[in-house]
XYZ file of C-alpha atoms in Angstrom:
755
model
C 118.787 146.308 56.360
C 116.682 143.161 55.860
C 117.936 139.815 57.099
C 116.641 136.232 57.357
C 117.941 133.789 59.966
C 117.363 130.087 60.482
C 117.274 129.359 64.217
C 117.575 125.871 65.717
C 116.852 125.499 69.428
C 117.382 122.368 71.529
C 116.607 121.625 75.166
C 113.271 121.560 76.964
C 111.446 123.481 74.257
C 108.328 121.455 73.490
C 105.133 121.368 75.491
C 106.224 124.533 77.288
C 104.749 127.300 75.111
C 107.944 127.915 73.162
C 106.365 128.310 69.714
C 103.698 130.783 70.921
C 106.430 132.795 72.620
C 108.428 132.995 69.377
C 105.204 133.924 67.548
C 104.395 136.692 70.053
C 107.911 138.174 69.953
C 107.924 138.082 66.145
C 104.546 139.836 65.957
C 105.674 142.533 68.406
C 108.839 143.157 66.367
C 107.111 143.098 62.967
C 109.001 140.037 61.730
C 107.893 137.462 59.170
C 108.696 133.774 58.902
C 107.607 130.652 60.782
C 108.282 128.409 63.750
C 107.686 124.654 64.127
C 108.555 121.689 66.309
C 110.995 119.135 64.932
C 112.161 115.730 66.181
C 115.197 117.417 67.751
C 113.755 120.668 69.078
C 112.323 123.859 67.574
C 113.141 125.370 64.174
C 112.337 128.955 63.208
C 113.028 131.190 60.253
C 112.725 134.886 61.025
C 113.007 137.797 58.625
C 113.027 141.536 59.066
C 115.285 144.413 60.003
C 118.663 143.251 61.268
C 118.149 144.906 64.668
C 114.707 143.317 65.071
C 115.997 139.828 64.260
C 118.756 140.282 66.842
C 116.231 141.608 69.350
C 114.083 138.477 68.985
C 117.067 136.211 69.604
C 118.069 138.276 72.633
C 114.527 138.073 74.033
C 114.374 134.318 73.565
C 117.608 133.852 75.493
C 116.758 136.355 78.228
C 113.037 135.642 78.568
C 112.079 132.172 77.350
C 108.896 130.564 78.694
C 109.362 130.161 82.441
C 109.572 126.369 82.273
C 111.709 126.158 79.111
C 115.375 125.231 79.261
C 117.504 126.193 76.261
C 120.564 123.974 75.912
C 121.673 125.340 72.557
C 120.458 128.110 70.233
C 122.151 128.286 66.843
C 121.346 130.959 64.250
C 122.642 131.215 60.705
C 121.886 133.790 58.036
C 120.083 132.456 54.943
C 118.785 134.076 51.736
C 115.763 136.358 52.082
C 112.321 134.901 51.494
C 108.879 136.431 50.999
C 107.469 138.806 53.631
C 104.136 137.283 54.521
C 103.607 137.561 58.247
C 104.625 135.028 60.882
C 103.111 131.548 61.221
C 103.241 128.510 63.470
C 103.642 125.674 60.991
C 102.485 122.099 61.444
C 105.208 120.186 63.210
C 107.160 117.072 62.559
C 106.957 114.398 65.264
C 107.334 116.215 68.579
C 107.067 115.675 72.298
C 109.904 113.172 72.323
C 111.921 112.951 75.522
C 115.051 113.650 73.482
C 113.876 117.256 73.023
C 113.199 117.835 76.689
C 109.644 116.705 77.308
C 108.572 118.771 80.334
C 107.681 117.652 83.825
C 104.501 118.720 85.580
C 104.488 122.486 86.033
C 103.131 124.531 88.924
C 100.238 126.910 88.269
C 101.503 130.070 86.585
C 100.663 133.597 87.785
C 98.274 134.267 84.886
C 96.209 131.166 85.606
C 96.275 131.885 89.349
C 94.804 135.342 88.676
C 92.074 133.938 86.433
C 91.288 131.268 89.021
C 90.301 133.920 91.570
C 88.687 136.388 89.152
C 84.863 136.265 89.483
C 84.562 137.689 85.971
C 86.609 134.922 84.376
C 84.832 131.898 82.906
C 87.270 129.644 84.789
C 86.625 131.285 88.163
C 87.365 128.683 90.879
C 87.877 125.961 88.283
C 90.330 123.463 89.883
C 91.853 122.327 86.564
C 92.782 125.622 84.953
C 96.051 125.502 82.966
C 97.834 126.886 79.907
C 101.023 126.327 77.933
C 102.968 127.741 80.888
C 101.651 125.366 83.538
C 99.709 122.256 84.396
C 100.101 118.484 84.177
C 102.486 116.962 81.655
C 104.473 113.893 82.753
C 101.676 112.454 84.889
C 98.971 112.538 82.191
C 100.858 111.343 79.097
C 100.108 107.804 77.914
C 102.427 107.933 74.909
C 104.445 110.310 72.765
C 104.251 112.546 70.837
C 102.588 114.786 73.397
C 99.136 115.203 71.855
C 95.833 115.422 73.703
C 94.569 112.118 72.350
C 97.581 110.431 73.941
C 96.930 111.872 77.393
C 94.373 111.194 80.105
C 92.521 114.285 78.797
C 91.508 112.379 75.656
C 88.021 111.599 76.983
C 87.290 115.290 77.630
C 86.183 116.841 74.330
C 87.037 120.524 74.024
C 84.106 122.926 74.043
C 83.923 125.641 71.360
C 85.605 128.297 73.482
C 88.419 126.027 74.634
C 89.005 124.770 71.094
C 89.261 128.346 69.819
C 91.951 129.036 72.418
C 93.692 125.763 71.622
C 93.902 126.580 67.897
C 94.804 130.277 68.125
C 98.593 130.892 67.898
C 98.260 134.199 69.713
C 96.476 132.666 72.688
C 98.212 131.593 75.904
C 96.459 128.232 75.595
C 97.512 127.526 72.026
C 98.343 123.821 71.791
C 97.939 123.418 75.580
C 97.022 119.726 75.618
C 95.285 119.698 79.061
C 93.200 122.792 78.222
C 89.743 122.627 79.814
C 87.020 124.618 81.518
C 83.961 123.842 83.690
C 81.920 123.126 80.562
C 84.191 120.452 79.107
C 86.823 119.377 81.620
C 87.322 117.257 84.724
C 85.267 117.780 87.869
C 85.646 117.205 91.606
C 83.732 114.845 93.879
C 83.877 114.052 97.592
C 83.933 110.520 98.976
C 83.181 109.306 102.482
C 85.382 106.972 104.513
C 83.588 103.967 103.006
C 84.009 105.270 99.446
C 80.433 106.441 98.982
C 79.795 109.614 96.990
C 79.020 112.541 99.282
C 76.587 114.897 97.598
C 78.017 118.372 98.116
C 77.252 121.588 96.242
C 80.966 122.443 96.471
C 83.107 119.358 97.201
C 86.218 121.434 97.749
C 84.516 123.746 100.232
C 83.168 120.743 102.130
C 86.642 119.137 102.180
C 88.053 122.351 103.667
C 85.342 122.343 106.346
C 86.257 118.799 107.322
C 89.938 119.735 107.516
C 89.100 122.651 109.804
C 87.185 120.183 111.993
C 90.337 118.106 112.447
C 89.630 115.375 109.908
C 92.195 113.757 107.594
C 91.292 114.128 103.918
C 92.911 112.352 100.956
C 93.438 114.835 98.104
C 93.923 113.679 94.512
C 96.799 115.730 93.151
C 99.033 115.538 90.037
C 101.060 112.387 90.592
C 99.011 110.699 93.292
C 97.100 111.307 96.480
C 98.130 113.456 99.406
C 96.947 112.907 102.948
C 96.058 116.316 104.342
C 95.266 117.680 107.792
C 95.458 120.965 109.685
C 99.163 121.606 110.378
C 98.298 123.506 113.585
C 96.100 120.783 115.038
C 98.097 118.414 117.273
C 95.224 115.959 117.431
C 94.895 115.736 113.663
C 98.648 115.372 113.130
C 98.870 112.733 115.855
C 95.981 110.781 114.314
C 97.623 110.930 110.883
C 100.885 109.587 112.294
C 99.176 106.778 114.192
C 96.980 105.695 111.293
C 99.730 105.864 108.695
C 102.320 104.152 110.886
C 104.736 107.066 110.670
C 105.515 107.969 114.292
C 108.290 110.522 113.824
C 109.434 110.994 110.215
C 108.984 114.653 109.187
C 105.766 115.674 107.441
C 105.720 118.239 104.622
C 103.532 121.317 105.009
C 101.870 123.313 102.224
C 101.369 127.042 102.771
C 99.100 129.439 100.894
C 101.838 131.909 99.953
C 105.512 132.721 100.286
C 104.589 135.498 102.714
C 102.867 132.959 104.945
C 105.900 130.637 104.868
C 108.063 133.536 106.033
C 105.928 133.830 109.168
C 106.753 130.220 110.045
C 110.316 129.692 108.764
C 113.455 131.398 107.537
C 113.437 131.866 103.757
C 116.493 133.093 101.867
C 116.617 134.315 98.293
C 117.610 130.914 96.879
C 114.903 129.133 98.897
C 112.296 131.592 97.630
C 113.326 130.940 94.029
C 112.872 127.197 94.499
C 109.548 127.539 96.290
C 108.114 129.743 93.533
C 109.694 127.831 90.639
C 107.640 125.776 88.145
C 108.897 122.631 89.921
C 107.495 123.809 93.292
C 109.441 121.272 95.390
C 109.297 120.761 99.127
C 112.100 122.967 100.477
C 113.585 122.220 103.892
C 113.728 125.417 105.949
C 114.694 126.413 109.476
C 111.481 126.542 111.486
C 110.698 129.634 113.535
C 109.683 129.201 117.155
C 106.312 130.077 118.639
C 104.412 130.010 115.358
C 101.561 127.726 116.342
C 102.602 124.923 114.005
C 102.226 121.505 115.577
C 105.432 120.335 117.246
C 104.563 116.867 115.923
C 105.358 117.836 112.323
C 109.112 117.215 112.693
C 109.833 116.155 116.269
C 113.458 115.199 115.589
C 114.565 118.426 113.930
C 114.118 122.177 114.043
C 113.415 122.170 110.293
C 110.177 122.233 108.340
C 109.591 120.890 104.830
C 107.554 123.659 103.195
C 106.035 124.018 99.753
C 103.504 126.136 97.894
C 100.304 125.183 96.054
C 101.255 123.809 92.638
C 97.812 122.952 91.262
C 94.682 125.117 91.032
C 92.972 122.692 93.406
C 95.705 123.361 95.975
C 95.324 127.123 95.520
C 91.598 126.934 96.182
C 91.939 124.611 99.145
C 94.717 126.630 100.791
C 92.680 129.815 100.351
C 90.173 128.269 102.794
C 92.536 126.602 105.283
C 96.299 127.023 105.577
C 98.807 125.643 106.366
C 98.084 121.984 105.676
C 100.107 118.843 106.165
C 100.439 117.333 102.696
C 102.137 113.967 102.908
C 102.191 111.080 100.445
C 98.877 109.250 100.224
C 100.051 105.767 101.072
C 100.630 103.332 103.883
C 104.147 103.199 105.255
C 106.645 101.703 102.752
C 104.086 101.553 99.919
C 104.015 103.692 96.757
C 101.786 106.752 96.586
C 98.197 105.874 95.607
C 97.224 107.157 92.155
C 93.652 105.977 91.505
C 90.414 105.215 93.306
C 91.176 101.508 93.540
C 94.456 102.179 95.343
C 92.741 104.877 97.388
C 90.747 102.124 99.106
C 93.882 101.128 101.022
C 94.016 104.483 102.827
C 90.393 105.682 102.744
C 88.736 104.751 106.019
C 91.950 103.239 107.328
C 93.816 106.557 107.345
C 91.636 109.212 105.706
C 88.178 110.240 106.886
C 87.185 111.438 103.410
C 88.653 111.943 99.945
C 88.519 114.823 97.481
C 88.751 113.104 94.085
C 88.402 114.020 90.426
C 87.849 112.178 87.162
C 91.091 113.042 85.334
C 93.118 109.807 85.479
C 96.671 109.892 86.776
C 98.678 107.922 84.235
C 101.971 107.975 86.091
C 102.510 108.323 89.830
C 105.114 110.866 90.833
C 105.806 111.901 94.413
C 106.877 115.393 95.506
C 110.516 116.435 95.204
C 112.385 117.416 98.365
C 115.509 119.569 98.535
C 117.490 121.918 100.723
C 119.596 124.907 99.768
C 123.190 124.367 100.923
C 125.856 126.890 100.032
C 123.439 128.524 97.611
C 122.949 125.278 95.662
C 120.341 122.521 95.589
C 120.888 119.451 97.702
C 118.246 116.922 96.695
C 116.786 114.515 99.213
C 114.294 113.262 96.633
C 114.203 114.171 92.928
C 110.786 113.517 91.442
C 107.804 115.744 90.538
C 108.790 118.921 88.739
C 112.199 117.589 87.689
C 111.399 114.202 86.125
C 111.668 113.386 83.215
C 114.375 116.006 82.785
C 117.677 114.395 81.861
C 121.208 114.616 83.197
C 123.850 115.219 80.519
C 126.456 112.482 80.108
C 130.087 113.113 79.141
C 130.073 109.852 77.153
C 127.613 107.884 75.081
C 127.036 104.317 74.036
C 124.227 101.772 73.747
C 121.062 102.260 75.813
C 121.624 101.252 79.436
C 119.091 100.339 82.090
C 120.575 100.939 85.542
C 118.397 99.308 88.168
C 119.323 101.300 91.262
C 119.418 100.199 94.880
C 117.015 98.660 97.385
C 116.123 101.779 99.384
C 115.031 105.166 98.040
C 115.061 103.486 94.659
C 115.183 105.249 91.362
C 116.368 103.675 88.128
C 117.997 105.216 85.077
C 117.727 104.736 81.316
C 120.278 106.272 78.963
C 119.921 107.312 75.360
C 122.930 108.799 73.627
C 124.423 111.399 75.938
C 121.293 111.737 78.045
C 120.549 109.935 81.311
C 116.916 109.832 82.395
C 116.664 109.181 86.120
C 113.183 108.011 87.082
C 110.781 109.503 89.555
C 111.114 108.382 93.176
C 110.058 104.736 93.509
C 110.924 104.198 97.178
C 111.975 101.169 99.174
C 111.546 97.879 97.312
C 110.998 95.823 100.443
C 107.196 95.642 99.992
C 105.571 93.960 96.996
C 103.399 96.959 95.930
C 106.562 99.065 95.639
C 108.257 96.376 93.573
C 105.237 96.190 91.256
C 105.433 99.971 90.801
C 109.137 99.574 90.016
C 108.458 96.973 87.313
C 105.733 99.133 85.760
C 107.839 102.292 85.861
C 110.841 100.631 84.184
C 108.683 99.310 81.336
C 106.987 102.717 81.025
C 110.173 104.794 80.726
C 111.800 102.366 78.308
C 108.673 102.615 76.144
C 108.546 106.420 76.267
C 112.193 106.647 75.256
C 111.715 104.164 72.409
C 114.858 102.255 73.360
C 115.694 98.622 73.973
C 118.401 98.460 76.644
C 121.152 96.073 75.623
C 123.112 96.751 78.801
C 121.780 96.338 82.344
C 123.689 97.664 85.360
C 122.942 96.670 88.928
C 124.252 96.601 92.480
C 126.719 94.026 93.769
C 124.369 93.062 96.624
C 122.916 89.643 95.697
C 119.688 90.032 97.697
C 118.455 93.402 96.447
C 115.140 93.158 94.616
C 116.625 95.451 91.975
C 119.484 92.954 91.534
C 117.053 90.086 91.028
C 115.121 92.194 88.532
C 118.321 93.017 86.634
C 119.462 89.423 86.416
C 116.118 88.415 84.930
C 115.932 91.352 82.494
C 116.424 90.289 78.841
C 119.636 92.078 77.893
C 122.827 90.752 76.336
C 125.249 92.535 78.668
C 125.060 92.706 82.466
C 127.376 94.988 84.439
C 127.741 94.681 88.212
C 128.658 97.949 89.939
C 129.844 98.175 93.530
C 127.523 100.388 95.588
C 130.013 103.087 96.563
C 131.629 103.266 93.142
C 128.136 104.043 91.824
C 127.701 106.768 94.453
C 130.955 108.462 93.460
C 130.315 108.018 89.733
C 126.902 109.676 90.015
C 128.473 112.831 91.424
C 131.250 112.700 88.830
C 128.655 112.650 86.052
C 126.927 115.723 87.457
C 130.184 117.645 87.107
C 131.333 116.100 83.821
C 134.326 114.372 85.440
C 135.837 111.331 83.749
C 139.418 111.386 85.073
C 140.481 109.641 88.313
C 139.352 111.332 91.522
C 139.394 110.715 95.257
C 135.889 109.516 96.033
C 134.496 109.763 99.565
C 131.371 107.632 99.960
C 129.761 107.813 103.402
C 126.472 105.999 103.903
C 124.728 103.338 105.949
C 125.064 100.124 104.008
C 126.726 98.907 100.845
C 127.817 95.402 99.903
C 131.612 95.104 99.699
C 133.493 92.716 97.390
C 135.166 91.262 100.499
C 131.773 90.257 101.907
C 131.738 92.921 104.624
C 129.342 95.837 104.927
C 130.955 98.983 103.531
C 129.857 102.549 104.211
C 132.859 104.713 105.139
C 134.896 104.512 101.924
C 137.808 106.410 100.421
C 138.149 105.383 96.799
C 140.427 106.148 93.896
C 138.033 105.993 90.982
C 137.229 106.988 87.466
C 134.038 105.959 85.711
C 135.385 102.579 84.663
C 137.574 101.418 87.539
C 137.699 101.753 91.306
C 140.157 100.914 94.063
C 139.445 100.977 97.785
C 142.238 103.187 99.097
C 140.959 103.555 102.642
C 137.982 103.229 104.952
C 136.682 103.920 108.428
C 137.699 101.583 111.210
C 135.454 98.533 111.187
C 133.105 97.380 113.925
C 130.702 94.477 114.373
C 126.948 94.872 113.799
C 125.402 92.634 116.478
C 122.260 91.095 115.026
C 122.920 92.470 111.543
C 119.860 94.490 110.479
C 118.779 94.713 114.125
C 121.832 96.888 114.792
C 120.421 99.365 112.263
C 117.002 99.410 113.904
C 118.524 99.639 117.394
C 121.480 102.080 117.465
C 122.120 101.145 121.116
C 123.367 97.782 119.807
C 125.863 99.552 117.574
C 126.972 101.735 120.457
C 127.590 98.657 122.612
C 129.651 97.067 119.831
C 131.842 100.185 119.583
C 132.334 100.183 123.358
C 133.358 96.514 123.304
C 135.901 97.210 120.549
C 137.408 100.194 122.341
C 137.118 99.208 126.018
C 137.104 95.397 126.099
C 136.009 94.162 129.554
C 135.198 97.712 130.712
C 132.507 98.047 128.059
C 129.793 96.403 130.141
C 130.120 98.868 133.000
C 130.175 101.877 130.638
C 127.175 100.582 128.702
C 125.259 100.083 131.952
C 125.663 103.831 132.579
C 125.050 105.155 129.082
C 122.770 102.765 127.232
C 119.212 101.509 127.896
C 120.334 97.901 127.429
C 119.640 95.315 130.126
C 122.325 93.115 131.636
C 120.887 90.053 129.886
C 120.851 91.797 126.516
C 124.402 93.035 126.998
C 125.466 89.446 127.622
C 123.813 88.319 124.401
C 125.304 91.189 122.413
C 128.738 90.438 123.830
C 128.439 86.850 122.574
C 127.484 88.072 119.103
C 130.328 90.574 118.930
C 132.974 88.222 120.326
C 131.832 85.215 118.293
C 131.193 87.070 115.054
C 128.028 85.050 114.377
C 125.141 87.221 113.179
C 127.429 90.211 113.608
C 128.824 91.298 110.219
C 131.811 93.605 110.026
C 131.087 97.128 108.829
C 133.002 100.293 107.996
C 129.709 102.216 107.805
C 129.764 105.918 108.631
C 126.015 105.742 109.192
C 126.462 103.141 111.931
C 129.104 105.328 113.609
C 126.651 108.245 113.692
C 124.061 105.867 115.154
C 126.457 104.695 117.861
C 127.359 108.210 118.992
C 123.698 109.261 118.943
C 122.880 106.320 121.212
C 125.808 107.067 123.561
C 124.498 110.604 123.957
C 121.060 109.225 124.818
C 119.484 110.811 121.735
C 118.171 107.678 120.029
C 118.377 104.007 120.994
C 115.686 102.680 118.591
C 114.673 104.149 115.240
C 111.313 104.310 113.472
C 112.681 105.577 110.137
C 115.990 105.472 108.288
C 118.563 107.953 109.557
C 116.590 109.027 112.631
C 119.498 108.656 115.074
C 121.837 110.648 112.824
C 119.206 113.353 112.306
C 118.821 113.790 116.060
C 122.601 113.961 116.410
C 122.827 116.673 113.756
C 119.988 118.644 115.353
C 121.756 118.521 118.721
C 125.024 119.656 117.121
C 123.629 122.881 115.688
C 124.066 124.702 118.987
C 127.605 123.556 119.783
C 131.007 125.191 119.105
C 133.555 124.035 116.527
C 136.172 122.125 118.489
C 137.302 118.627 117.460
C 138.444 115.435 119.158
C 141.664 113.537 118.392
C 141.633 110.855 115.706
C 144.100 108.468 114.135
C 144.961 107.687 110.499
C 146.486 104.221 110.393
C 148.048 102.078 107.662
C 146.987 98.544 106.775
C 149.285 97.678 103.907
C 148.329 100.024 101.081
C 145.019 100.940 102.708
C 144.538 103.904 105.038
C 142.257 103.401 108.055
C 140.502 106.345 109.666
C 140.108 105.408 113.327
C 137.883 107.550 115.505
C 138.649 105.404 118.560
C 140.380 108.331 120.344
C 137.223 110.368 119.797
C 135.014 107.615 121.265
C 137.090 107.600 124.448
C 136.875 111.377 124.777
C 133.102 111.294 124.238
C 132.718 108.740 127.037
C 134.963 110.809 129.345
C 133.064 114.023 128.673
C 129.696 112.364 129.197
C 130.958 111.184 132.589
C 132.093 114.704 133.474
C 128.824 116.349 132.428
C 129.886 118.161 129.247
C 126.890 119.500 127.342
C 125.626 116.978 124.773
C 125.196 119.665 122.106
C 128.883 120.511 122.517
C 129.828 116.834 122.166
C 127.601 116.379 119.096
C 129.142 119.411 117.392
C 132.667 118.242 118.214
C 131.838 114.822 116.770
C 130.800 116.395 113.446
C 133.952 118.510 113.321
C 136.079 115.453 114.097
C 134.540 113.426 111.279
C 135.080 116.356 108.892
C 138.740 116.671 109.849
C 139.194 112.923 109.609
C 137.812 112.942 106.075
C 140.107 115.823 105.191
C 143.143 114.073 106.709
C 142.431 110.942 104.686
C 141.939 112.894 101.457
C 145.097 114.908 102.053
C 147.114 111.737 102.537
C 145.619 110.150 99.423
C 146.158 113.310 97.395
C 149.844 113.319 98.262
C 150.186 109.602 97.519
C 148.076 109.422 94.359
C 148.727 112.858 92.882
C 145.007 113.683 92.729
C 143.472 117.052 93.648
C 139.766 116.477 92.995
C 137.576 115.061 95.765
C 134.039 113.833 95.105
C 131.608 113.531 98.029
C 128.630 111.175 97.898
C 126.481 108.840 99.967
C 123.479 109.359 102.207
C 125.517 110.690 105.148
C 126.152 113.806 103.036
C 122.464 114.660 103.317
C 123.736 116.053 106.613
C 124.364 119.611 105.424
C 126.228 120.476 108.627
C 128.782 117.757 107.918
C 128.843 118.527 104.195
C 129.689 122.159 104.903
C 132.406 121.243 107.375
C 134.013 118.681 105.034
C 133.888 121.088 102.084
C 135.476 123.820 104.189
C 138.239 121.546 105.506
C 139.123 120.207 102.052
C 139.097 123.629 100.408
C 141.380 124.985 103.115
C 143.877 122.274 102.165
C 143.796 123.281 98.509
C 141.682 120.392 97.242
C 138.885 120.849 94.702
C 135.580 119.586 96.112
C 132.548 118.283 94.209
C 129.199 117.406 95.756
C 125.726 116.635 94.444
C 123.499 119.245 92.790
C 121.334 117.302 90.292
C 120.529 113.997 91.991
C 120.448 113.054 95.688
C 123.633 111.898 97.442
C 121.553 109.073 98.926
C 120.564 105.901 97.094
C 118.112 107.918 94.994
C 121.099 108.993 92.884
C 122.900 105.684 92.644
C 121.298 104.509 89.370
C 122.903 107.438 87.523
C 126.310 106.237 88.710
C 125.554 102.646 87.737
C 124.626 103.783 84.227
C 127.830 105.816 83.865
C 130.060 102.962 85.013
C 128.315 100.554 82.655
C 128.794 102.905 79.698
C 132.467 103.381 80.533
C 133.025 99.634 80.723
C 131.189 98.649 77.538
C 133.124 101.326 75.648
C 136.339 99.655 76.832
């Protein structure tokens, strides 16, 4: 029996080969009709035997293009039309972010095969792509997504490429970056002084230099990488010294999944992420005795691994693998995206540069995640995921949420969609702030919105706060840091009702003028109440206590031991007698020693007491070393105390501190102490939440804040809360660190302007 159906599809369905897929399925099933892009998605009318129409719909749902994401597929029967074959019709305005404009996509299997096929006309062509893969977000100048509005506009299609581009049955139909050696971008090699190095094969010469231990800047999708041989201690050491990155982990790119498995443990979920179109850096447990440089991640037993996601990467890794592939920038600056910015690292850090002449319109650093409990835990959400949106459970006027100072991202809303930006980074250096300004203007323009509401952090000295105050919008909404953390996780799970929010991080400005960071909140999207917090300590020297965890450890000892603290510190901390005297004055006098409830500072203090880290070179280093030490220890816990201060509950770990000091004196293994510390914090969090649940009548607990990047702690807290019958929510779509805070700011602002 003949049937005709009108099918409307929404989601990420444009720029991903969706129309050619519908065309191919229709042709295989003998159906007639058409498919076209629309301003809201894809529209198709399909006609044929009832079973064949149903089969096409089933195929679309079960086997869409690999990078497509169908949010809704609605089909309705309509009157029969003429049977005249199947066509891809000219489209209405398309490529709008509202219909799921795609991120950059890793090289697909078909293109990877052609790349290495000597009989293919694109053999070893570093810019091969099709509708299933290739650059998107980083080459678009404006929407709709048409070639003339991308950085491929200056490359005129040759006859063969144009035939592919215009043929609905071809895999490269409407593939905007389509190119070949005859008409597309080309590689070049530059010396340390920027001069053009004449090489018959620039890529082959770059690989030779890498094998010789040199550092080479590689122009990728969203900016430059700095690459070196991941097995060469000398090369890795030189990269660290030149870049000013003494210990922070370095990501490593491997040729294949099979190769990664020789160097690290890879589960099924990790493998899916590594081979996905997003191709993020996935944090894995490193195997021992593999030959990888120990300098790659000296503070952990993990390795950040990823696979080639561009044809250039595939070719390079086929000649030398594995390679360090870290952001092409100086410390605290944004990733370099063009040859002018390359000058800052070429010669100073890199010995040579492999460049090409396809402009990068929009810088976008690599995404980083870890699989925890079978789910994603983002450390950085950027390439491969941006500009994908997060669904909002409420709508309202367009909001610009400006984010935080560190690990900055910002967020722009439109309707029920929240678009969280690519990773911007720390706004402490002017180049990063300039990138921030440019990126905000860029996303607002792409979304075709004019934000009338601006949300920003309570901290008066954040650069993002200053930007927000100067931004021309009628309504400004100030959002406390930890409320934003909790709200961001609530949005991920569609929660709008009051919850118990646990926000554990390093620093957040409190309304009382103290430094918050160990917070137990009762919150919905609109309102928040501080129901409890960690016991407070002084931060001697303010920011210096963050850079020098031994200072924080001394402050904790003073609070818990009084006059005995000096003698204990002399045994446990690398702090001179003169410095201890100065720190004592700061702590006792309160001058230049702000009060903090920060969980991050508590982790720092214990790390310093255990002799693991007294001075840091990157954020979170002391806590990372403490977590690494804890992996080998058993699951016992120390005593703790939940106290009352009026209506507020105070989680005091003072009894734990005393036990730690006693056990250090008696020679207990530090790994055992570190593990017991983690278990104690987890039980303390659970005790606080249990007490608040009984008092407030709430059963849902939301976990957020940078401390929950610690997957050991996250697992313990989740386990403790679940055992007590509480429902636990943690991050899956944005990072728990400050990279996710803009989403929470946007949600709070929307809730408040709606009233």
